[in-house]
GROMACS .gro file of C-alpha atoms in nm:
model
  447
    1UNK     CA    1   0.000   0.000   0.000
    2UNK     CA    2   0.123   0.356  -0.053
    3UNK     CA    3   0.222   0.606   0.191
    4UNK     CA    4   0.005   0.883   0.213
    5UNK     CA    5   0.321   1.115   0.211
    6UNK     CA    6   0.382   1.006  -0.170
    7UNK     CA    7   0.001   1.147  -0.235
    8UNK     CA    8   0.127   1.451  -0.070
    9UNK     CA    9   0.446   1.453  -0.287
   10UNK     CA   10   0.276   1.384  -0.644
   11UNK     CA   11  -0.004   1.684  -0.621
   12UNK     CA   12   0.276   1.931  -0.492
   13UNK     CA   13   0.449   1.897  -0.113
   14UNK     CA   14   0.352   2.322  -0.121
   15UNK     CA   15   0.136   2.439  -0.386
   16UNK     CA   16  -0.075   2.696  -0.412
   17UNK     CA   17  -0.363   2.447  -0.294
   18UNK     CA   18  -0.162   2.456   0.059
   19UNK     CA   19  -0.037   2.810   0.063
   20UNK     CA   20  -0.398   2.944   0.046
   21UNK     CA   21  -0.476   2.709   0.308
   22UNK     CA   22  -0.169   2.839   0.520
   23UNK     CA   23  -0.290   3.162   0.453
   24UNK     CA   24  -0.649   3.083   0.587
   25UNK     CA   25  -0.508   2.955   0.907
   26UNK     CA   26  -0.307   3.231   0.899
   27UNK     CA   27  -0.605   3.486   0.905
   28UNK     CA   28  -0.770   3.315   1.194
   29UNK     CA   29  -0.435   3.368   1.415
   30UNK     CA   30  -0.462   3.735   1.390
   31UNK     CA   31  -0.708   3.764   1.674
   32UNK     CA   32  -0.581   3.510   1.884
   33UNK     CA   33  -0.309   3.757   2.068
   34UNK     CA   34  -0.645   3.962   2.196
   35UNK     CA   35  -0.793   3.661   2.347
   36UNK     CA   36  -0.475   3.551   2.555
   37UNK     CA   37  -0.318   3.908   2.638
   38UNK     CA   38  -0.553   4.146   2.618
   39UNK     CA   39  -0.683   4.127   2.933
   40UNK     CA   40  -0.331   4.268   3.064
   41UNK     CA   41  -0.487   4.670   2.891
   42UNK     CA   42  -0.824   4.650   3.114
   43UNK     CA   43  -0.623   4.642   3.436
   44UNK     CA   44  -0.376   4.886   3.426
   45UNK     CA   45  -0.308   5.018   3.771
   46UNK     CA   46  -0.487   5.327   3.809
   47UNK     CA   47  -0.470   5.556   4.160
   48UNK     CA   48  -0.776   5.487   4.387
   49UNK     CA   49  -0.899   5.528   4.767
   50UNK     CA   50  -1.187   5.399   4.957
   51UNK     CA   51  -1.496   5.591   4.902
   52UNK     CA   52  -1.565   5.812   5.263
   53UNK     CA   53  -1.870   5.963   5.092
   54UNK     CA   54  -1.985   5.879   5.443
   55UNK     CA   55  -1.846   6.204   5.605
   56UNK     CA   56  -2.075   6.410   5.392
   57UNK     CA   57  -2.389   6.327   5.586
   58UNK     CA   58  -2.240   6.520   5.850
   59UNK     CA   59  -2.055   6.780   5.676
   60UNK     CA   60  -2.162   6.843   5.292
   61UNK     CA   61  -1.955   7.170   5.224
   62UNK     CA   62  -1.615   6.986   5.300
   63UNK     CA   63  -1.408   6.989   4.986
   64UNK     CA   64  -1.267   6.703   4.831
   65UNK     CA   65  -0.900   6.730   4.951
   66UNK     CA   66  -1.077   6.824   5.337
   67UNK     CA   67  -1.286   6.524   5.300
   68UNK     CA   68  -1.004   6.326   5.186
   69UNK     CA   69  -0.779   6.459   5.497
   70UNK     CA   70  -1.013   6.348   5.744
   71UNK     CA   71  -1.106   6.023   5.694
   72UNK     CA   72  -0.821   5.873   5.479
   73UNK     CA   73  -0.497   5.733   5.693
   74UNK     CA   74  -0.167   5.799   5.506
   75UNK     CA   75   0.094   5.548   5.413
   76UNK     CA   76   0.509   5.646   5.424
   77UNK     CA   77   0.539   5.850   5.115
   78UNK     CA   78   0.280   6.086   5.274
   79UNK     CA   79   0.011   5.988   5.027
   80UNK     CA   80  -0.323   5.890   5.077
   81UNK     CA   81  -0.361   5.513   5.154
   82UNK     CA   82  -0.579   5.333   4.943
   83UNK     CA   83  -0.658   5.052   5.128
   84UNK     CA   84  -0.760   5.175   5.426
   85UNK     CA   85  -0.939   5.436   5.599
   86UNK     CA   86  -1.080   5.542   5.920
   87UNK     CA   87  -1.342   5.406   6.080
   88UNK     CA   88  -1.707   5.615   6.034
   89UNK     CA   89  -1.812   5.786   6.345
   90UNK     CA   90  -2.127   5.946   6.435
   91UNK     CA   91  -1.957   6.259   6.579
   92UNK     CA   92  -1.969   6.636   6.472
   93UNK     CA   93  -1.738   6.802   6.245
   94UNK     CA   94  -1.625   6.979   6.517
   95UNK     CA   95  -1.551   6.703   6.723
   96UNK     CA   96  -1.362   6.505   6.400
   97UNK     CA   97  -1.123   6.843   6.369
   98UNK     CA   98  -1.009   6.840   6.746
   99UNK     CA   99  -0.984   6.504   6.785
  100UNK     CA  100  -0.885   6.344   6.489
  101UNK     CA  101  -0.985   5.986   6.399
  102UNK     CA  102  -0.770   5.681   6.481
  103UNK     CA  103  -0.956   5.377   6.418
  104UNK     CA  104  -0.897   5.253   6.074
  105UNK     CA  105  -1.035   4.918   5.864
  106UNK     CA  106  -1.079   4.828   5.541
  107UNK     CA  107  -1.257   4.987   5.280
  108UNK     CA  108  -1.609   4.915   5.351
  109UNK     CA  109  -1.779   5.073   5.071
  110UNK     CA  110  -1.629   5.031   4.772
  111UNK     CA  111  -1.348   5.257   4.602
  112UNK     CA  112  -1.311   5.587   4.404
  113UNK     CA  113  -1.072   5.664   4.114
  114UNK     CA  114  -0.986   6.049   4.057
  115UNK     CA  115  -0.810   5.998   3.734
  116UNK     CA  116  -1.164   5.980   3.548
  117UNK     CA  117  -1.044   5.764   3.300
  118UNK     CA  118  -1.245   5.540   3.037
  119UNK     CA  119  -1.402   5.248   3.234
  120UNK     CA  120  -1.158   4.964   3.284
  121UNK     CA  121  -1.213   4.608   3.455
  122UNK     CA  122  -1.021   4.718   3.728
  123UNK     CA  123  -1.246   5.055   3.800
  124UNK     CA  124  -1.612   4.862   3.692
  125UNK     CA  125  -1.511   4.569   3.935
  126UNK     CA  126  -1.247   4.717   4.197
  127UNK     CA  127  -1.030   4.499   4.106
  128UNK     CA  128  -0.785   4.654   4.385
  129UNK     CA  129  -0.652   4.595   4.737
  130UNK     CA  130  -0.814   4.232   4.865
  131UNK     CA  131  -0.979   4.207   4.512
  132UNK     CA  132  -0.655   4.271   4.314
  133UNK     CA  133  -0.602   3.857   4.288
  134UNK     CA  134  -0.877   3.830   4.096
  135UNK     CA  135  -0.719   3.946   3.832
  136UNK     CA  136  -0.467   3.658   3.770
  137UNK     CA  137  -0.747   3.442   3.915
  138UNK     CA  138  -0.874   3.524   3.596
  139UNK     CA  139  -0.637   3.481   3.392
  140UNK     CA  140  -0.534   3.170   3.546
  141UNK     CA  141  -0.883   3.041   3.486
  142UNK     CA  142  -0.869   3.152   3.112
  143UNK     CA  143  -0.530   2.879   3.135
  144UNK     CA  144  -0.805   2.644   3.258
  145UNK     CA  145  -0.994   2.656   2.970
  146UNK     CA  146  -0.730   2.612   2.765
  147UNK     CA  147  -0.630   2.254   2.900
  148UNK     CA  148  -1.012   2.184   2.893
  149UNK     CA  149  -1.000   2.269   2.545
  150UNK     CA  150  -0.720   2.106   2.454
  151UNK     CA  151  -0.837   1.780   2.582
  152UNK     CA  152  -1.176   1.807   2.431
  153UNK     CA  153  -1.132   1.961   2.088
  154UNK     CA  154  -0.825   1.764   2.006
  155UNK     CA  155  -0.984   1.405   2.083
  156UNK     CA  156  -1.358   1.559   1.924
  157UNK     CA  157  -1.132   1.679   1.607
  158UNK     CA  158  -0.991   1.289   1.599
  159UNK     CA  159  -1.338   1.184   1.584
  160UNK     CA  160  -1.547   1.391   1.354
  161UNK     CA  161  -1.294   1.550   1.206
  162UNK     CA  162  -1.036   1.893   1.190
  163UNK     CA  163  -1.326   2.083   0.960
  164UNK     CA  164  -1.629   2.122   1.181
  165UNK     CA  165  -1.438   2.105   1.508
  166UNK     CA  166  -1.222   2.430   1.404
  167UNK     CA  167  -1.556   2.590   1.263
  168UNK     CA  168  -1.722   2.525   1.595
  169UNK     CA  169  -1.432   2.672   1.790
  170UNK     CA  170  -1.455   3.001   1.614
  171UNK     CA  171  -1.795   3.019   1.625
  172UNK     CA  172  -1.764   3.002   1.996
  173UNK     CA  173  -1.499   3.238   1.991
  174UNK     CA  174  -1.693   3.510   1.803
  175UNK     CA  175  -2.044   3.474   1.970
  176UNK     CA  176  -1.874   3.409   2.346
  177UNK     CA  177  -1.593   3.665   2.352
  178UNK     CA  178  -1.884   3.938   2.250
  179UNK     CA  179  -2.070   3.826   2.539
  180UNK     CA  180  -1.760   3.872   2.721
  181UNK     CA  181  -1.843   4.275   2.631
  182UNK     CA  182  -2.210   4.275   2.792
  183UNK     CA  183  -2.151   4.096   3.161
  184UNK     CA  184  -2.303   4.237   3.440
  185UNK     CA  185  -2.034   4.065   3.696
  186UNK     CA  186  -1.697   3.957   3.739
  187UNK     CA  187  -1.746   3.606   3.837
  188UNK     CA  188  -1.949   3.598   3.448
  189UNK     CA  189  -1.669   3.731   3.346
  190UNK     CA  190  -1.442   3.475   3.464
  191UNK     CA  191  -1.677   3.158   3.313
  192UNK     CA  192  -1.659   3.322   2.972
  193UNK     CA  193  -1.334   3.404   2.951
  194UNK     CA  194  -1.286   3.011   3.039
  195UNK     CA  195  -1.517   2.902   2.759
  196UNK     CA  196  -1.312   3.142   2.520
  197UNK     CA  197  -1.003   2.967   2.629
  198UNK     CA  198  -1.101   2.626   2.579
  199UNK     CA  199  -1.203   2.731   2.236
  200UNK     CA  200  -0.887   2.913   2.163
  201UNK     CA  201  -0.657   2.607   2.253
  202UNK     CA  202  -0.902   2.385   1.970
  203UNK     CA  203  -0.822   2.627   1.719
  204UNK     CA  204  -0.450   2.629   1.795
  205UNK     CA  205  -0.426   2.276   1.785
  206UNK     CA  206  -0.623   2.176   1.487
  207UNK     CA  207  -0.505   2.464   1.240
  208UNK     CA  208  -0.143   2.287   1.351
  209UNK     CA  209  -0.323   1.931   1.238
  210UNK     CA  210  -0.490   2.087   0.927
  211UNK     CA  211  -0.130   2.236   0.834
  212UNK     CA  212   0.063   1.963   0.902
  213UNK     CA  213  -0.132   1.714   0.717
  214UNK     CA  214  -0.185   1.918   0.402
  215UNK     CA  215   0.180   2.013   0.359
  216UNK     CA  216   0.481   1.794   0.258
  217UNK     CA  217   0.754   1.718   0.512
  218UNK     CA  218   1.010   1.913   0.417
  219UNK     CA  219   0.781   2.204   0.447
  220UNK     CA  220   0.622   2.174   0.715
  221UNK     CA  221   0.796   2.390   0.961
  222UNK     CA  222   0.791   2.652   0.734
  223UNK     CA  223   0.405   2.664   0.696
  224UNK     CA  224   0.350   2.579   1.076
  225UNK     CA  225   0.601   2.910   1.144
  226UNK     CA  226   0.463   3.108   0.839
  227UNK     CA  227   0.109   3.097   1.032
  228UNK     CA  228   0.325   3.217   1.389
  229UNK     CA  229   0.445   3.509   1.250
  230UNK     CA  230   0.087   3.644   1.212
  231UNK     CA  231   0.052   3.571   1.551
  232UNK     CA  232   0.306   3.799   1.618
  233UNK     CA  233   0.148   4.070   1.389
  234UNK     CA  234  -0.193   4.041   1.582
  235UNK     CA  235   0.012   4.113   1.927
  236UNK     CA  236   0.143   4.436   1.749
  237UNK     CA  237  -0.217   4.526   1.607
  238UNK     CA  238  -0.332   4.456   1.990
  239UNK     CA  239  -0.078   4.746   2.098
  240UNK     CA  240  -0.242   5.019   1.923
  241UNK     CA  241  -0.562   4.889   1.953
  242UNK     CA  242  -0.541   4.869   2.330
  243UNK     CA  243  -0.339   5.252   2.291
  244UNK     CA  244  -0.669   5.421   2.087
  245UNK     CA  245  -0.952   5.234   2.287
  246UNK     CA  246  -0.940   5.276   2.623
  247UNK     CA  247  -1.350   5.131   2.738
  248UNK     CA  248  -1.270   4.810   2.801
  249UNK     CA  249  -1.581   4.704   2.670
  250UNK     CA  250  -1.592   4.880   2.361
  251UNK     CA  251  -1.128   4.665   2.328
  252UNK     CA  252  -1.370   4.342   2.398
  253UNK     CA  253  -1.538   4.420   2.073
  254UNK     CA  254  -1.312   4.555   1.887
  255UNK     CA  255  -1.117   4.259   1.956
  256UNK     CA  256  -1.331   3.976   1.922
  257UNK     CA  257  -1.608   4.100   1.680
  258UNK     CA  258  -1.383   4.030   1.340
  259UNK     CA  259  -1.392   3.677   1.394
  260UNK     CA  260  -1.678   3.702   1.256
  261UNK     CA  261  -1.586   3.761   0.903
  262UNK     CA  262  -1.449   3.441   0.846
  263UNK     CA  263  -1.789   3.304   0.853
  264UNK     CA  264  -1.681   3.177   0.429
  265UNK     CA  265  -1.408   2.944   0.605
  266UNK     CA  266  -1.740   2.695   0.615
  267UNK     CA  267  -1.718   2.704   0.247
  268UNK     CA  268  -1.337   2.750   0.149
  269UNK     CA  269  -1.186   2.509   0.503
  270UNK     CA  270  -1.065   2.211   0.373
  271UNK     CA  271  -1.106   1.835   0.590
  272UNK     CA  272  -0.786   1.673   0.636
  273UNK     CA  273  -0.756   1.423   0.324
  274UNK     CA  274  -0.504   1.204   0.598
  275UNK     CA  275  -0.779   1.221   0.859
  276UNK     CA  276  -1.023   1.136   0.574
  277UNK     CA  277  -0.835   0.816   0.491
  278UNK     CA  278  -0.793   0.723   0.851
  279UNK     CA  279  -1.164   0.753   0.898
  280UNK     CA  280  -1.191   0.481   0.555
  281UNK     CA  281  -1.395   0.758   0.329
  282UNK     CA  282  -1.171   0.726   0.070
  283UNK     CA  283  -1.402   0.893  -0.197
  284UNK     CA  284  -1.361   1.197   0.029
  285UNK     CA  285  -1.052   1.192   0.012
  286UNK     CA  286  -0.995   1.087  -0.351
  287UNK     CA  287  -1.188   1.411  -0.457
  288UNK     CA  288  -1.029   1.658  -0.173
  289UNK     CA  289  -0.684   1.509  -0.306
  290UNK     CA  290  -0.785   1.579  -0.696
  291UNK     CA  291  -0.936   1.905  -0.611
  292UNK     CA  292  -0.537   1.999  -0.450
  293UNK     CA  293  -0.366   1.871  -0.737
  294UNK     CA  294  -0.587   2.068  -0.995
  295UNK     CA  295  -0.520   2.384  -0.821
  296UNK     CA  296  -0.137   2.328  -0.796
  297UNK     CA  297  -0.171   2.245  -1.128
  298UNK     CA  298  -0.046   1.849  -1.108
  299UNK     CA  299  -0.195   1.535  -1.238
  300UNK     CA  300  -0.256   1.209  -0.975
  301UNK     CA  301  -0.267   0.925  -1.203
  302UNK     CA  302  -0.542   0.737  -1.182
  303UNK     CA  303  -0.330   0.474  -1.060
  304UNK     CA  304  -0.172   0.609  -0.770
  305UNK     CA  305  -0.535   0.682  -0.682
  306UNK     CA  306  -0.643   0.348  -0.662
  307UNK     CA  307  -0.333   0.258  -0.444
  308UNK     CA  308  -0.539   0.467  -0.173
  309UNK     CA  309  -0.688   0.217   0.050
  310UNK     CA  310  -0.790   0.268   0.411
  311UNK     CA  311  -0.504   0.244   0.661
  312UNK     CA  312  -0.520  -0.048   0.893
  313UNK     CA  313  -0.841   0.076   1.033
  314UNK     CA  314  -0.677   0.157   1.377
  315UNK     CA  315  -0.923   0.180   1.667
  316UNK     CA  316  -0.984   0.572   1.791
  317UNK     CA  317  -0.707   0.710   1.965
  318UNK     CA  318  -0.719   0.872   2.288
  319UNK     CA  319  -0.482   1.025   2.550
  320UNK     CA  320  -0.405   0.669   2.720
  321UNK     CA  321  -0.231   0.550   2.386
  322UNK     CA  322   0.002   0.810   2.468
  323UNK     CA  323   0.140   0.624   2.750
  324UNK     CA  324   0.073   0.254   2.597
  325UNK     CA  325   0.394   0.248   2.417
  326UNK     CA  326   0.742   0.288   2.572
  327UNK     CA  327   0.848   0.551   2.243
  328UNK     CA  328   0.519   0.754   2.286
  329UNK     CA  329   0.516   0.753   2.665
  330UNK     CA  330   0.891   0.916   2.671
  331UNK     CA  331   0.793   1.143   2.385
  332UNK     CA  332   0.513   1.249   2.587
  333UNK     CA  333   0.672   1.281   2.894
  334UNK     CA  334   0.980   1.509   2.749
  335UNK     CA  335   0.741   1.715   2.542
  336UNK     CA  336   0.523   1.765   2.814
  337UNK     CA  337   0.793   1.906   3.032
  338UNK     CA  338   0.902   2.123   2.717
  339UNK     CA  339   0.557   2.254   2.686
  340UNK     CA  340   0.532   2.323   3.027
  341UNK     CA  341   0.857   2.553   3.034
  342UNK     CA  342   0.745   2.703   2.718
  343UNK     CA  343   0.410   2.786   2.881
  344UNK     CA  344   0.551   2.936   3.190
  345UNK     CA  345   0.818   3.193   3.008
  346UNK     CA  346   0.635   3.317   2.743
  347UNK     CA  347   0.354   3.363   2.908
  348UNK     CA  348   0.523   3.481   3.228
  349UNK     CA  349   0.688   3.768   3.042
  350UNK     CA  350   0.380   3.795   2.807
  351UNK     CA  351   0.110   3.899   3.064
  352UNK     CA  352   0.401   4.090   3.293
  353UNK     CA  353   0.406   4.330   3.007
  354UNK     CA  354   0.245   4.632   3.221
  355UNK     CA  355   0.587   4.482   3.492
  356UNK     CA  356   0.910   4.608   3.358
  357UNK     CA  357   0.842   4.957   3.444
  358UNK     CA  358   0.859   5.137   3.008
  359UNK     CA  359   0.496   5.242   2.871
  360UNK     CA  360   0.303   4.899   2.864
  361UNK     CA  361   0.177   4.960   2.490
  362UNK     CA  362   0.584   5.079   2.340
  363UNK     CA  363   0.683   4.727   2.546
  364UNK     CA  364   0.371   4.549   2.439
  365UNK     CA  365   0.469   4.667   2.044
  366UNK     CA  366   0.830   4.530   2.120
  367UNK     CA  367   0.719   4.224   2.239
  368UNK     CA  368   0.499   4.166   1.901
  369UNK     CA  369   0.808   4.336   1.687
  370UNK     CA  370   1.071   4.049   1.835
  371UNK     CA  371   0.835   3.760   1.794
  372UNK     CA  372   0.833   3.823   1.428
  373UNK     CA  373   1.245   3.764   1.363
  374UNK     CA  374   1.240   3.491   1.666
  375UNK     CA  375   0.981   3.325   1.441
  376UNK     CA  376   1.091   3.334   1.094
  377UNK     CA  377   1.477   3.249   1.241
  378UNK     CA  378   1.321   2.895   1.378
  379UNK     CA  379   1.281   2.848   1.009
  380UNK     CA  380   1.636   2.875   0.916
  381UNK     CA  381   1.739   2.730   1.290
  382UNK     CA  382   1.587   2.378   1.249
  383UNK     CA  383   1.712   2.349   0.904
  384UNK     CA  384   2.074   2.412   0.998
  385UNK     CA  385   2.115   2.254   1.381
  386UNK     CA  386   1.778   2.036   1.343
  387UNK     CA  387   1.457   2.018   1.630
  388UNK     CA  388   1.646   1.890   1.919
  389UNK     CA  389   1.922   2.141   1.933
  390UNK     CA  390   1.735   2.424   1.856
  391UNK     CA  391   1.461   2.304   2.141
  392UNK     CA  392   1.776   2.290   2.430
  393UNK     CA  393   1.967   2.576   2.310
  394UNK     CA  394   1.618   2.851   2.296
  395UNK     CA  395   1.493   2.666   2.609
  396UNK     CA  396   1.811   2.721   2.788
  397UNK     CA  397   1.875   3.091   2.681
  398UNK     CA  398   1.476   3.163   2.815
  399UNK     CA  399   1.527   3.058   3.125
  400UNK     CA  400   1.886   3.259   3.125
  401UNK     CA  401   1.730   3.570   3.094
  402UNK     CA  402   1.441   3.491   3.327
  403UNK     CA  403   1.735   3.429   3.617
  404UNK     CA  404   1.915   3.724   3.511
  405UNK     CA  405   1.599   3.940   3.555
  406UNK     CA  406   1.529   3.856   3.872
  407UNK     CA  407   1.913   4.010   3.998
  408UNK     CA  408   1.818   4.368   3.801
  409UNK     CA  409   1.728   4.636   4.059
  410UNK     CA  410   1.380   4.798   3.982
  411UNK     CA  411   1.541   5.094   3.937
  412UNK     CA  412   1.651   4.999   3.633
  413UNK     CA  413   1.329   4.957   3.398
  414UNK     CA  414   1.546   4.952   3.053
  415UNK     CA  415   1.783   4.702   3.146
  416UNK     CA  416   1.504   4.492   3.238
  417UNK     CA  417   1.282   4.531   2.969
  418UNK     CA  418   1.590   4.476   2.736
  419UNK     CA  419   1.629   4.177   2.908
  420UNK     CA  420   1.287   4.046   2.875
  421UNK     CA  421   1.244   4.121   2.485
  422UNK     CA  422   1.532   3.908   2.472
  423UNK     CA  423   1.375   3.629   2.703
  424UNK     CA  424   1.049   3.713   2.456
  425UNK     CA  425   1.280   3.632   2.134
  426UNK     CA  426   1.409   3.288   2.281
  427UNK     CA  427   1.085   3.202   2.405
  428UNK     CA  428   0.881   3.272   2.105
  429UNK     CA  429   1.151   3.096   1.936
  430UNK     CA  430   1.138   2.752   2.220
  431UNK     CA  431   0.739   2.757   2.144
  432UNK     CA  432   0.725   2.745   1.772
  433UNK     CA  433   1.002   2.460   1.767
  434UNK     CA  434   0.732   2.252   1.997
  435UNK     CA  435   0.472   2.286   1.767
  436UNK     CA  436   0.666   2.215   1.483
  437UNK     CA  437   0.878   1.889   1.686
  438UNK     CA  438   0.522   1.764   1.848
  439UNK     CA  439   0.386   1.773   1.486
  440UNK     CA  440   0.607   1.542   1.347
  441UNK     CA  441   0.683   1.306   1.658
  442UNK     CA  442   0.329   1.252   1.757
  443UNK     CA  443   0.125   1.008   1.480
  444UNK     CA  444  -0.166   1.123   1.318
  445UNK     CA  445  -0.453   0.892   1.529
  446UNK     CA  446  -0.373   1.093   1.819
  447UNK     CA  447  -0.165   1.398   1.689
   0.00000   0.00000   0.00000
């Protein structure tokens, strides 16, 4: 029987037929940076006190800065606290002034923000002082749904297929992370941010499959990178887009709401031919396969067509057949640890990027810039050293620079944010190589 990789080879390894499909994956990755960063814009740290709105009953012609100077406690730089404040008393005004207040707690009635800037999630939901965790709560549970999408959409895509499971992910995308715009609470915030993630991670991980599948071998880092780099381009789009709209609901939209114009993907997406083959639907496949070579202009001959016969029909994989085999189970078990150190640098510098002390949208725009050449060098990289090199040497140099941050005094914001670009570059550059090397190591069943 004949490899499927020879099909692959006679209609064109990288023909037009796969670059339009590289650039269709391509498209849906420009939105993707908004979903998993651009939470870090709606809670920048903005100057806020408790609200002591509760000194007017007893005194209404105080002014603001009197009002302020009675009831708020101040911290070591001679500034207002603003997590604290004294304790409401039923006295006189008179009887405040002599005596002063002492008595301080919490603030018991929400917060105010002087700067009167657009509304943010951290002013609509005081996300500040014993609420301030919420915010990586948040984004930790937005993680969350990305490992609950990764183990549902990758098994459902095994099973019915790359097509409709990417179609349903954006689809949840676009109508969820609107919603995301219209909640009334935090906590509903939270849930649909999870549900966004989850569908995020199944559009990740089956436009890798679709790519991977459609292209020829010797190509197939290049496509999987080509589709990175506009990755990288939507993270530089999310800087000024995050700079010019400042209502965090209106960013939501903004951000989400083009999704939506890929609604002709149901009619242009191709299935996997590969997955159509595993599946036995062979006449699928045969016309999916004939449709790529007449657009790349080649001839199959009608011979090699009839060499297409189901593979071995090989029960449905699943996550256990990962551990089955003593080649998968190490594979697993190293690229899991890889992923997991990928994970925690790039997205530990990522969502820090309001951290290293420059304007968070210059850094944020220098952090999409250097993802582009770290991207496009992987190319080059794992043709000249090969995957495992490349994977040791940009996974040692990350976690270099992550040390070496660490000793920089705060004092020194450039040096730091130098430092992290370049952590950024070897990062972006450790990530790609995984997708690319988990590609090709994992088999198709349960890619």
């Amino acid at each position: 029987m004949t490899e499927f990789g020879e099909f692959i080879s006679a209609l064109g390894a990288f023909g037009l037929y796969q670059k339009l499909l590289v650039v269709l994956i391509s498209i849906s990755l420009f939105l993707s940076p908004f979903q998993t960063i651009g939470q870090v814009f709606m809670v920048l740290d903005e100057p806020h006190h408790c609200n002591t709105s509760w000194i007017c009953a007893i005194a209404p012609n105080l002014t603001e800065e009197e009002q302020l100077n009675l009831t708020l406690p101040r911290d070591a730089d001679g500034g207002y606290e603003q997590c604290s404040m004294y304790s409401p008393v039923d006295w006189d005004l008179d009887s405040i002034v002599a005596y002063g207040l002492n008595t301080t707690e919490k603030c018991s009635n929400g917060w105010v923000y002087p700067s009167a800037q657009a509304p943010s999630l951290l002013t609509e939901f005081d996300l500040v002082c014993d609420r301030k965790d919420l915010n990586d709560i948040s984004q930790s549970i937005y993680m969350l749904g990305m490992f609950l999408g990764s183990i549902i959409f990758g098994p459902l895509s095994d099973r019915i297929g790359r097509r409709p499971v990417f179609l349903i992910c954006l689809l949840i995308h676009g109508l969820i992370g609107v919603g995301i715009a219209f909640v009334p609470h935090f906590y509903v915030y939270m849930a649909f941010r999870c549900v966004v993630g989850a569908a995020e991670a199944g559009i990740l991980i089956i436009a890798l499959a679709l790519v991977t599948e459609w292209v020829g071998v010797s190509y197939r880092s290049k496509a999987v990178l080509i589709t990175h780099c506009c990755f990288a381009i939507g993270q530089m789009i999310l800087a000024g887009l995050a700079y010019g709209i400042r209502n965090w609901r209106l960013l939501q939209i903004a951000g989400t709401a083009p999704v939506f114009a890929l609604f002709f993907y149901i009619w242009v997406l191709p299935e996997s031919a590969r997955w159509l083959v595993i599946k036995g639907r062979i006449e699928e496949a045969k016309k999916l396969l004939q449709k790529a070579a007449a657009i790349n202009k080649r001839t199959l001959p009608p011979e090699l067509l009839e060499q297409l016969k189901p593979e071995t029909q090989p029960k449905p994989g699943s996550t256990l057949d990962l551990f089955r085999k003593k080649h998968l189970r190490k594979v697993t078990l190293i690229m899991t640890c890889t992923w997991f150190a990928d994970s925690l640098v790039y997205y530990g510098l990522s969502l820090n990027v309001s951290g290293f002390g420059l304007n968070v949208y210059l850094t944020q725009l220098a952090f999409g810039g250097v993802e582009l050449p770290a991207r496009i060098s992987c190319i080059f990289l794992l043709q000249w050293f090969g995957r495992k090199k490349t994977q040791a040497a940009v996974l040692l140099l990350s976690g270099l620079m992550c040390l070496v941050i660490t000793g920089i005094p705060e004092d020194q914001p450039v040096v730091t944010t130098v430092l992290a670009i370049i952590g950024k570059f070897t990062s972006t550059a450790s990530f790609s190589t995984s997708y690319v090397y988990s590609a090709e190591l994992f088999p198709t069943v349960v890619r």
